[in-house]
Coordinates of C-alpha atoms in Angstrom, one line a residue:
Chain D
X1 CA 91.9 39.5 2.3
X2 CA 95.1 41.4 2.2
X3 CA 97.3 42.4 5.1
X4 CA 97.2 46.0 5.8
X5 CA 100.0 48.5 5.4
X6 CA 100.5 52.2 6.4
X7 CA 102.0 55.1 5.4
X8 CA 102.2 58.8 5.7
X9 CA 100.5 61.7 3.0
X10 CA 100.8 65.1 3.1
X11 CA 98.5 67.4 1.7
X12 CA 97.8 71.4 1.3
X13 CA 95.4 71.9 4.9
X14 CA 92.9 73.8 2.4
X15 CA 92.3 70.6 -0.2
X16 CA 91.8 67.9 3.0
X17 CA 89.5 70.2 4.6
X18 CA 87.7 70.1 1.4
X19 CA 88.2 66.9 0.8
X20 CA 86.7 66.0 4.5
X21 CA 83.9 67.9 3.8
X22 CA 83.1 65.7 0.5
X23 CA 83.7 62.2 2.2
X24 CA 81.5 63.2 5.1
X25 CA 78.3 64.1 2.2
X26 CA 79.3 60.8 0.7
X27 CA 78.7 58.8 4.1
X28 CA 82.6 57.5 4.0
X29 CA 83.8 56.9 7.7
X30 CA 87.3 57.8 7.7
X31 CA 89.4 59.1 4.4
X32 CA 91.4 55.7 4.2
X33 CA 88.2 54.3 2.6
X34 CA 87.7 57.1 0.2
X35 CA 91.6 57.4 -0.8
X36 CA 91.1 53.6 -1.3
X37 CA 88.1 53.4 -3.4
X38 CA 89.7 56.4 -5.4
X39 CA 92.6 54.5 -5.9
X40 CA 90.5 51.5 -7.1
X41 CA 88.6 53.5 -9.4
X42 CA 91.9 54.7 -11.1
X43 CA 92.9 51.1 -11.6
X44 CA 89.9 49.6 -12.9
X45 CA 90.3 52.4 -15.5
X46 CA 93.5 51.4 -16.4
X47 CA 92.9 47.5 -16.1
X48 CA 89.8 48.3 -19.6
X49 CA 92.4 50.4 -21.2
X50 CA 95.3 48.2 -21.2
X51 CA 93.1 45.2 -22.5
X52 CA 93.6 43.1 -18.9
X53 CA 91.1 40.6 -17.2
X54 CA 88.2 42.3 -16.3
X55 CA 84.2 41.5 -15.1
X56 CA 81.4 43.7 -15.5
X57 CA 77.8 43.9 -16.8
X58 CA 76.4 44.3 -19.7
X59 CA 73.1 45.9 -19.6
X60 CA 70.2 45.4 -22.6
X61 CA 66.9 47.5 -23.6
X62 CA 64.7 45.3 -26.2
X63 CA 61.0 44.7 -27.1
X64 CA 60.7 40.9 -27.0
X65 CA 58.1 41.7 -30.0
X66 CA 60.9 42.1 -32.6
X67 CA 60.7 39.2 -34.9
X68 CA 63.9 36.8 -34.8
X69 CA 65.5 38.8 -32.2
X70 CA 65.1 36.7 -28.6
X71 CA 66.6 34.2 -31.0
X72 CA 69.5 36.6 -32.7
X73 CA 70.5 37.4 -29.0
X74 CA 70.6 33.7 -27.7
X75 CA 72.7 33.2 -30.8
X76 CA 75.4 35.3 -29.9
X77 CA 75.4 34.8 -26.4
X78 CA 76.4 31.2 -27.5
X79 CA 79.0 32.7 -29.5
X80 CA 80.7 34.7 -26.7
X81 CA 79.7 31.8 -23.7
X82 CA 83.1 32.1 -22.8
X83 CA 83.3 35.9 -21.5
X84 CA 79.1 35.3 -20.1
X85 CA 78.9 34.0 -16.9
X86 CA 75.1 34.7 -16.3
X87 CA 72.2 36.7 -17.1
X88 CA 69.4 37.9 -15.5
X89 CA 66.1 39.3 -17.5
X90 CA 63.3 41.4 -16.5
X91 CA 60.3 41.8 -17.5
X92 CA 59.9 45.8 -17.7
X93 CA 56.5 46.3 -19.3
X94 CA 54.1 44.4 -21.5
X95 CA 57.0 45.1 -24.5
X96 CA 60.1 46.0 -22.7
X97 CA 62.9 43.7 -21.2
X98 CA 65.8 44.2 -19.1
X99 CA 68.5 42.1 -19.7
X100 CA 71.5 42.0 -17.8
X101 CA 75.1 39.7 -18.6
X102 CA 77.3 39.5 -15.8
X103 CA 81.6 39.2 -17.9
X104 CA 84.4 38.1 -17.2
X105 CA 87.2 37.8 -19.5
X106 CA 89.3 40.2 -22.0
X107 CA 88.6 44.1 -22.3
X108 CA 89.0 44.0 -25.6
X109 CA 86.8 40.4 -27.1
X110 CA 83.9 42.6 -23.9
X111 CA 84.2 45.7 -26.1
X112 CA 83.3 43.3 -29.6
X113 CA 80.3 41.8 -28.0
X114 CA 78.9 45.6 -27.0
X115 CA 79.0 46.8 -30.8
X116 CA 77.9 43.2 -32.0
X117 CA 74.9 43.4 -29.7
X118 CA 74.1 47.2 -30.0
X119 CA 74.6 47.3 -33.8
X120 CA 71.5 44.8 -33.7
X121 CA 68.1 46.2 -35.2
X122 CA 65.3 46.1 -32.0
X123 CA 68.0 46.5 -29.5
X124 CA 67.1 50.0 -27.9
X125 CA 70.0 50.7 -25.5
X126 CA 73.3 48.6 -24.8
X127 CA 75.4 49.7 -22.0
X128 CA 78.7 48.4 -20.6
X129 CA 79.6 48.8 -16.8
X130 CA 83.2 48.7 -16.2
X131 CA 84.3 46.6 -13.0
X132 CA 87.1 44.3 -11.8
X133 CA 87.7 40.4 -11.4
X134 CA 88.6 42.0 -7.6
X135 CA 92.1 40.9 -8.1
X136 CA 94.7 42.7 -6.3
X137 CA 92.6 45.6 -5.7
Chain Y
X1 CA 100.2 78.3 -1.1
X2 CA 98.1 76.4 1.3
X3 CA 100.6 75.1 4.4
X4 CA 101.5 71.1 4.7
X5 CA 99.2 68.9 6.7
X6 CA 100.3 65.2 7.3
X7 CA 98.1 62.4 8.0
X8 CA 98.3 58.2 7.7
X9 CA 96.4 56.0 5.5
X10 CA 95.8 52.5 5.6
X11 CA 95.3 50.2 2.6
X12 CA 95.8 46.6 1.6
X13 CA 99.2 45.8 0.7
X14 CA 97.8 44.3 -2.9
X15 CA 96.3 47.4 -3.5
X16 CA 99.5 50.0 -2.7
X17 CA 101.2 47.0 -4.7
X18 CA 99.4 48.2 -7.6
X19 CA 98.7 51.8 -7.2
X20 CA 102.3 52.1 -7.2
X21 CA 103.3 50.7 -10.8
X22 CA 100.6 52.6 -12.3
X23 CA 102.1 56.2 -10.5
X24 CA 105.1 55.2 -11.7
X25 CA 103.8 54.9 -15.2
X26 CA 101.9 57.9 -15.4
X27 CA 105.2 59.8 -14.2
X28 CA 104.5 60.8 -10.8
X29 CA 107.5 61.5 -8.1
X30 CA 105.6 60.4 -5.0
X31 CA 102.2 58.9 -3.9
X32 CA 101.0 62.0 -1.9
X33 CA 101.6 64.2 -5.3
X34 CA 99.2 61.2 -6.7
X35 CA 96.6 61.1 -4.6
X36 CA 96.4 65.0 -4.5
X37 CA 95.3 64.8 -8.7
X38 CA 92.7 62.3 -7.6
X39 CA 91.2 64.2 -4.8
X40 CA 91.2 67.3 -6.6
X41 CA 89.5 65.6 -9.8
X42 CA 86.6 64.3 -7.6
X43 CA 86.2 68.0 -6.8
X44 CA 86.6 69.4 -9.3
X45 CA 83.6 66.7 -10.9
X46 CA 81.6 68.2 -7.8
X47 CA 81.7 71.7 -8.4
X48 CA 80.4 71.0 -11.4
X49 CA 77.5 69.0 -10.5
X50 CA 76.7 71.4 -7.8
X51 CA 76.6 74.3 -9.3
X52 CA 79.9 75.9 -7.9
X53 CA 81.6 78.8 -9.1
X54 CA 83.9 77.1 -12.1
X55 CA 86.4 77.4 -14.7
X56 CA 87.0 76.0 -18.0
X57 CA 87.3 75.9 -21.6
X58 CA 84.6 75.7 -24.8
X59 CA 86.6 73.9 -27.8
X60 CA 84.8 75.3 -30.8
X61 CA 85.4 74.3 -34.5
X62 CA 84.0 75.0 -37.2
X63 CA 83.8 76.4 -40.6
X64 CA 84.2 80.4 -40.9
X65 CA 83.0 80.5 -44.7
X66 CA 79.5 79.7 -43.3
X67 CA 77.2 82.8 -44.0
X68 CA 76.7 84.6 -40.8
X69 CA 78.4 82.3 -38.6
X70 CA 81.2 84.9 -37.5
X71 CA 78.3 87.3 -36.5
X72 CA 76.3 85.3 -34.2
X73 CA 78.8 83.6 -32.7
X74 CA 80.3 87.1 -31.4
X75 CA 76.6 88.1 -31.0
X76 CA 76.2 85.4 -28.3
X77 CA 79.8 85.4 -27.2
X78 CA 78.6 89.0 -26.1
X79 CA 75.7 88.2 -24.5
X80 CA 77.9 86.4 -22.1
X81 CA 80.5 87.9 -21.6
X82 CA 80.6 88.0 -18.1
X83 CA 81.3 84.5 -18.2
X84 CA 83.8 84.5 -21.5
X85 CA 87.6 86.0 -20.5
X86 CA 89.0 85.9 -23.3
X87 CA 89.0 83.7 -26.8
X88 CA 91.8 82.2 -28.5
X89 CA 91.4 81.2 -32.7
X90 CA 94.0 78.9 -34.5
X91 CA 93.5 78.5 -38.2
X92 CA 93.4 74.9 -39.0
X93 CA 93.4 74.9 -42.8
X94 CA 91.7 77.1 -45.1
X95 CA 88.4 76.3 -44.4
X96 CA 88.2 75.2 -40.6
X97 CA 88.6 77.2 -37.3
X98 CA 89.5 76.1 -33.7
X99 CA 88.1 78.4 -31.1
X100 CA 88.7 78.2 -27.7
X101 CA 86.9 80.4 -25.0
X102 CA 88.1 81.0 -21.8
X103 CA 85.6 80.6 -18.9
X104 CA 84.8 81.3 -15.2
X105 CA 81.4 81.7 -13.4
X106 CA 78.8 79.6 -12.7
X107 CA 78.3 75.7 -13.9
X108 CA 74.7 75.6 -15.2
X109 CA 75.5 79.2 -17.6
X110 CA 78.2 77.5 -18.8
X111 CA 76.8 74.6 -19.6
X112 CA 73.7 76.9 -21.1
X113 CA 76.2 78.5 -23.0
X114 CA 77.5 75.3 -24.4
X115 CA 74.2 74.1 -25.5
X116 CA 73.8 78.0 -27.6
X117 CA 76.7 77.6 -29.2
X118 CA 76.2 73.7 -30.3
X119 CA 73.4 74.0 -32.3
X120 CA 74.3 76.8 -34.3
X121 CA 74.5 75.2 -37.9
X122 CA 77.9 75.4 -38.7
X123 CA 79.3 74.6 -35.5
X124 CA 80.9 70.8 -36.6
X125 CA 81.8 70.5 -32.9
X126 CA 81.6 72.2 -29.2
X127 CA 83.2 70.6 -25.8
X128 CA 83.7 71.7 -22.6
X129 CA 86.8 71.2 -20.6
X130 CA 84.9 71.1 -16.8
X131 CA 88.4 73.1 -14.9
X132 CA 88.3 75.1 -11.5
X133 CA 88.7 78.5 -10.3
X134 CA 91.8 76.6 -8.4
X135 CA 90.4 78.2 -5.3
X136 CA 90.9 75.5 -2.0
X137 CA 92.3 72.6 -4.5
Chain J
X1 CA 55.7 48.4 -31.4
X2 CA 55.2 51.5 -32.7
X3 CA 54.8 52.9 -35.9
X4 CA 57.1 54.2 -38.9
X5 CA 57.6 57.3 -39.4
X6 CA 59.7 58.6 -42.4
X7 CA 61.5 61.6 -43.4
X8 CA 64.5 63.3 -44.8
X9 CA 67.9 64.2 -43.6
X10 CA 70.4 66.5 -45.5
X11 CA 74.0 66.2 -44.5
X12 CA 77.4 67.2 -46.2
X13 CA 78.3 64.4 -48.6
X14 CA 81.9 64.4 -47.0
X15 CA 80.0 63.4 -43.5
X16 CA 77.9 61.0 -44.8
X17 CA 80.6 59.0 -46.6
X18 CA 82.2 59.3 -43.2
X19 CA 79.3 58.1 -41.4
X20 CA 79.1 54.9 -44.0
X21 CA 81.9 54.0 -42.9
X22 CA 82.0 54.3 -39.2
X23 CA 78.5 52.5 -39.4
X24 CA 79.7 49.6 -41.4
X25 CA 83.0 48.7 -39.0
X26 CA 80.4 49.1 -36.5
X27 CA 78.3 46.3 -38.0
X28 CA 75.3 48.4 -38.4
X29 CA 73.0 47.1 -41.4
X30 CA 71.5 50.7 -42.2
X31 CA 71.8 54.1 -41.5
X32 CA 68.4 54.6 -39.9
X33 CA 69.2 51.1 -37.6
X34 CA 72.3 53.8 -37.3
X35 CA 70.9 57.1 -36.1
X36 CA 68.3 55.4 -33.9
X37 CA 70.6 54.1 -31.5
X38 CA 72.6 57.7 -31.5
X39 CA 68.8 59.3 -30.8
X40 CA 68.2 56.8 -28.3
X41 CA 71.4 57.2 -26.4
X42 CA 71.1 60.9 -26.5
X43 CA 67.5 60.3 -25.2
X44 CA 68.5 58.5 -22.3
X45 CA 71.3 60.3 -21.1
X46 CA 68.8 63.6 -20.7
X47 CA 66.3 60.6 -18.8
X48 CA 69.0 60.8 -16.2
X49 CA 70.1 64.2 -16.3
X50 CA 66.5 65.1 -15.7
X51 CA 65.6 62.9 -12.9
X52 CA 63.4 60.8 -14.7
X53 CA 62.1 57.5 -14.4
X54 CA 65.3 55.2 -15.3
X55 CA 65.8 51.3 -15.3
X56 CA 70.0 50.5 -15.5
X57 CA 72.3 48.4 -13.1
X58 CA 74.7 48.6 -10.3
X59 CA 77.4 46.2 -10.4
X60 CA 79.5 45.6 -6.9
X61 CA 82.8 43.8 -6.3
X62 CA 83.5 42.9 -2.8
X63 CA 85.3 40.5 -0.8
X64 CA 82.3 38.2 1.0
X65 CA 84.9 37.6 3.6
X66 CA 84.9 41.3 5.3
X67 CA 83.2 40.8 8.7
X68 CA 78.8 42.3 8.5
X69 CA 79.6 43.2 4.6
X70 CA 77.1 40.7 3.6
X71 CA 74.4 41.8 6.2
X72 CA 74.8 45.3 5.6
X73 CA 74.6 44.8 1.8
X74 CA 71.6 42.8 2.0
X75 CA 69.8 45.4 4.8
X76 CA 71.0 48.7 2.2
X77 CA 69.1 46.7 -0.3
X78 CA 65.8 46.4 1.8
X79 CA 65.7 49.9 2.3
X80 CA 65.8 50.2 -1.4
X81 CA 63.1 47.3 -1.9
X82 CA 61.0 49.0 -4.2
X83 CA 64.0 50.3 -6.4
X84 CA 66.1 46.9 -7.0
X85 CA 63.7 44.4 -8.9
X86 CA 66.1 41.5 -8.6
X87 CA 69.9 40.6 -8.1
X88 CA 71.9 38.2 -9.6
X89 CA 75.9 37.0 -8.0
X90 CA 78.5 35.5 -9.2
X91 CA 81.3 33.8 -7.6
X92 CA 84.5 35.6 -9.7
X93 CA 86.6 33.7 -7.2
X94 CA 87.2 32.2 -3.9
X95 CA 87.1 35.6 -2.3
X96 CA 86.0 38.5 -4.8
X97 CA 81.8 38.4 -5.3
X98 CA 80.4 40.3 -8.2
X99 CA 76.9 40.9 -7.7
X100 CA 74.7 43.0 -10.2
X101 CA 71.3 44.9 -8.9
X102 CA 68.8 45.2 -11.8
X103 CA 67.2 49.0 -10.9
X104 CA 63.8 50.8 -12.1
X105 CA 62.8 53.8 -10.6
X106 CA 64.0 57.5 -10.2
X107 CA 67.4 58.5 -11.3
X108 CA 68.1 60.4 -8.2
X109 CA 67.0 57.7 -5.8
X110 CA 69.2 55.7 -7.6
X111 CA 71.9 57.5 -7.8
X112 CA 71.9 57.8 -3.7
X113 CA 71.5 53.8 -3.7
X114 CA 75.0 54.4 -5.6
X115 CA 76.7 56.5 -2.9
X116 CA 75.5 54.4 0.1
X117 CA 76.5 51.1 -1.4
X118 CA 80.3 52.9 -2.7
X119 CA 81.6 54.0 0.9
X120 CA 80.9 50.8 2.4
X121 CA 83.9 49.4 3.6
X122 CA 84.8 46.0 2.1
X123 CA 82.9 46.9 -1.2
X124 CA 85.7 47.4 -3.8
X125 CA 84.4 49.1 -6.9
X126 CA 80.6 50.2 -7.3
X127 CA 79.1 51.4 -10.8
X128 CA 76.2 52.1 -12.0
X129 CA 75.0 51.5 -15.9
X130 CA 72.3 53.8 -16.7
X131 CA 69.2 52.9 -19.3
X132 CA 66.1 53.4 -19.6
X133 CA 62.6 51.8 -19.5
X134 CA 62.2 51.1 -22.8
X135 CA 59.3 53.6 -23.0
X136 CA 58.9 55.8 -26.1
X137 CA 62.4 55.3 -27.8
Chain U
X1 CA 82.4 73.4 -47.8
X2 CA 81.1 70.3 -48.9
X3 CA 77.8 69.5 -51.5
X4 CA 75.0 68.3 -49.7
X5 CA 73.4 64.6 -50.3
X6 CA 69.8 64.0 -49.2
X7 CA 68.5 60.8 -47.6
X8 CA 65.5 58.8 -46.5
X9 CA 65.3 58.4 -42.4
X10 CA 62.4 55.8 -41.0
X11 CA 62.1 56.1 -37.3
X12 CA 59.8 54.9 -34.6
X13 CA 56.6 57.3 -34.2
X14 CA 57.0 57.7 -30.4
X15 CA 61.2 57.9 -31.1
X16 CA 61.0 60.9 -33.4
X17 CA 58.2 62.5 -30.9
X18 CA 60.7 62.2 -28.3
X19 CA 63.4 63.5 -29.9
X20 CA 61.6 66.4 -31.7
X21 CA 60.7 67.4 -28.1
X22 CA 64.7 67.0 -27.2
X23 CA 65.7 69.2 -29.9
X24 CA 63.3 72.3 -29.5
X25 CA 64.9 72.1 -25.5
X26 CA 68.7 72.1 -27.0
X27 CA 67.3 74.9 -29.3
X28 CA 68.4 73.2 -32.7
X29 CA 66.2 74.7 -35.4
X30 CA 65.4 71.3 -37.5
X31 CA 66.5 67.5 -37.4
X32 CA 69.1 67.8 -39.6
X33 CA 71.1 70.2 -38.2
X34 CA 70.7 67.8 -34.8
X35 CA 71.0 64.4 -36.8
X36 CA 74.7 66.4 -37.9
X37 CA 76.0 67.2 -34.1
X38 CA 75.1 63.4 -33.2
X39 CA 76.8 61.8 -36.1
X40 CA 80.3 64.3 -36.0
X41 CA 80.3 63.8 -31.8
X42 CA 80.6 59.9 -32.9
X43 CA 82.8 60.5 -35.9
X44 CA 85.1 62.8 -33.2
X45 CA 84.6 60.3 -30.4
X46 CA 86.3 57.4 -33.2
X47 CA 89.5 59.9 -34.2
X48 CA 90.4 59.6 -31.2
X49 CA 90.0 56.2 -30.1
X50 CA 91.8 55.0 -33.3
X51 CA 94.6 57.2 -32.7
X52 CA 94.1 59.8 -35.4
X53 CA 95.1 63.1 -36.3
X54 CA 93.1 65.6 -34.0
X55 CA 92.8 69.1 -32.9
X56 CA 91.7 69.9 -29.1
X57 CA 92.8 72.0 -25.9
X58 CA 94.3 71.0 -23.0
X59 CA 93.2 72.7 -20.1
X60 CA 95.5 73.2 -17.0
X61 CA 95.6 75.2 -13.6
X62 CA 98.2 75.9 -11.5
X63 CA 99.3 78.0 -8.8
X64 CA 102.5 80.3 -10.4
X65 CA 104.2 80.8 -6.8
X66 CA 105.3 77.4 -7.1
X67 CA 109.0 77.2 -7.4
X68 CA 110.4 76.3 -11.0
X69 CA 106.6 75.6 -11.8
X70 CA 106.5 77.9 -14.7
X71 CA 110.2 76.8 -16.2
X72 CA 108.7 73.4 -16.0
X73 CA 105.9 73.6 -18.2
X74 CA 107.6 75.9 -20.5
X75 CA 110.0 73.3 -21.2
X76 CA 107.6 70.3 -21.4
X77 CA 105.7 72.6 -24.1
X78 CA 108.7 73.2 -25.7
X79 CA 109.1 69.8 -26.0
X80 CA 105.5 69.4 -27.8
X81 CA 106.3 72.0 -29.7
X82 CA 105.1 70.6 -33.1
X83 CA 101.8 69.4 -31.2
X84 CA 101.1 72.7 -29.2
X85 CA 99.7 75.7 -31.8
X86 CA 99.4 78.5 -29.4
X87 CA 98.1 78.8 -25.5
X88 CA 96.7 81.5 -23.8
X89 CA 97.1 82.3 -19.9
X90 CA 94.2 84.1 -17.9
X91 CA 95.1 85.0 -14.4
X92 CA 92.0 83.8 -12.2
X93 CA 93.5 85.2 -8.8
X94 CA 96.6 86.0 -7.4
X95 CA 97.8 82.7 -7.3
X96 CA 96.1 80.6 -9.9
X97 CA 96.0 80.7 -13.7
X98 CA 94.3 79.1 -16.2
X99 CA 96.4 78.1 -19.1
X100 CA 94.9 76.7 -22.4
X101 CA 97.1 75.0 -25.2
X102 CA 95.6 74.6 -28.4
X103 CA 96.3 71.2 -29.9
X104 CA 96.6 69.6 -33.5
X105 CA 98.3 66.2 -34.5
X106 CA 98.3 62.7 -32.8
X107 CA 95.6 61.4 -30.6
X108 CA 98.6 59.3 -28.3
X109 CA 101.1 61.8 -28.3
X110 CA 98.1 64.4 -26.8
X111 CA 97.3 61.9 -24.5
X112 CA 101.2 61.8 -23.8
X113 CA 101.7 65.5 -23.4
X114 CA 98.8 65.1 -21.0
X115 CA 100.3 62.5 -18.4
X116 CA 103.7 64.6 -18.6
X117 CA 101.8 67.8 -17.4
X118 CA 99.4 66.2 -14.3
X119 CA 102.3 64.3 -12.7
X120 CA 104.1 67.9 -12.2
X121 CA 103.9 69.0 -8.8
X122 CA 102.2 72.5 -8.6
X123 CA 99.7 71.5 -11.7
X124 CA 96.5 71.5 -9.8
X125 CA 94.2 70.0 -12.4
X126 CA 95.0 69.3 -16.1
X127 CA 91.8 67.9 -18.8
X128 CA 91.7 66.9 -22.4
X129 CA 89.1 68.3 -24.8
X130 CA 89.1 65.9 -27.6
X131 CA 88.1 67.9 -30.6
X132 CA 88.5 67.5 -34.5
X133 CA 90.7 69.1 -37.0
X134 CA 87.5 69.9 -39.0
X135 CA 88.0 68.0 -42.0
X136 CA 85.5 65.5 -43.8
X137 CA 83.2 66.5 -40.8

């Protein structure tokens, strides 16, 4: 946990009472915490842009009824075990799974195993949630 | 031009660390002039999904040798043009137009407006730039 | 599994030859494997815009060490018991935690799971990957 | 305008159904015409990702009383002025204006000319709309 430090910010009076009145609908306690987590936001942005260590998920739609695909997936997932550090899978219907891969490496080689994955034939939805290894922010 | 108000904020030192080197490499003078464009941004994002007074700009391009495309998109151009201020057209080559319209009013007409205008055939493209009236940002 | 169902599709031969190619550096073995997934996607993002029924995931970064940031975390997600189907955490490092909720439910109660979990002090960076059931695309 | 080339499409039953229902509510007349938006808003989406050349509008709003504000930008467009085609300035209130500059060339110099313009004191908000110059589209 990082030591705290302080420092002064002015603004127009008309944009922080707006800006109070947005935290407040957004259950943030004081405006430190929002500034903050804008702030984060900004350079976890910048961190999948620039092609720096990053973590996120990886979220799959499939039907586990496609033929060869449970094991076209596996494959894959063998090929990138580096950036996966887990998954998780749910059983959404009778057809449908959830599957969920927790990254952590390069933007960039996270970005290839999106498009290898989504470009696969029985894959319905592949989405990519953008986080942080929590360094430095 | 909304008086000064000065307040303190308190953040990790990692974190001001950071935020830092990226203001200073997107150009900015000061951290108070950085955090302003964040807090107005996440406004701005809110008018828009609240259905606040707004305003913006459709990007339109397409191809004017179409067969009636001039005609109904001034047809429906009228049809709002309590919402439309004025339209701007650059001629990108000899076949292709850029159109850019001008808005201000409400969020969900402009975004009905946008979805009129996109699936007109000939339209190759249509965005919308989500701005603000400027009002109390 | 359902059904095939096939029919034509005009497009502009300059488009199409476009199209071939953006398809094959995506790794996409056909153009209908191709326009499925840009169906789907457009499917689901209305699924959300509409408040449907959604499945996704919400992927947190926090420091375990914050004092009660564990016990509040955990109590949010009872609240939201019927929402979160399972969770799966990952130790990035000796501090930062990244810990992934799989979701299925509404998109708007989801959404608010969002906003509660962001402005929680000690969490660092909160998204949320939006899917889909699987059902009917 | 370019010759157009007919193809074969094979889609899940419960997919098209879904999307045929999708369509009718964005008002699109046929499948085609949709299929075409889809495909062009990837093609687009790739320009500008790979750096290529681009057409768009940048969107800014600032409040005019501030000092030097309007030298300043005038300059920086000045600057751009192989990048910028025209603008056009709508006066939203006393103090704030809307100012549109239509864009064609380089995807990273746009992206340039953007950063240059938000860090300016005075500029209230400042978006990209990433558009296309129309061709092979």
């Amino acid at each position: 946990m990082s030591e705290l430090y302080r420092f002064g910010v002015s603004l127009e009076k008309d944009l922080i009472k707006r800006f109070d009145e947005l935290i407040e609908h957004k259950n943030y306690k004081n405006r430190s915490e929002a500034l903050r987590d804008l702030i984060r936001e900004d350079l976890v942005k910048e961190s999948w842009e620039h092609d720096k260590e990053v973590a996120g998920a990886i979220t799959l739609i499939y039907d586990h009824h496609k033929r060869e695909l449970l094991n076209t997936i596996t494959c894959i997932q063998h090929d990138f075990q580096t950036l996966i550090m887990a998954t998780q899978h749910i059983h959404l219907d009778h057809n449908n799974c959830l599957e969920i891969l927790a990254i952590k490496g390069n933007a960039r080689d996270t970005q290839n195993l999106v498009h290898k994955l989504k470009s696969i034939k029985g894959i319905k939805h592949c989405t990519l949630s953008m986080a942080s290894t929590g360094k430095d922010i």
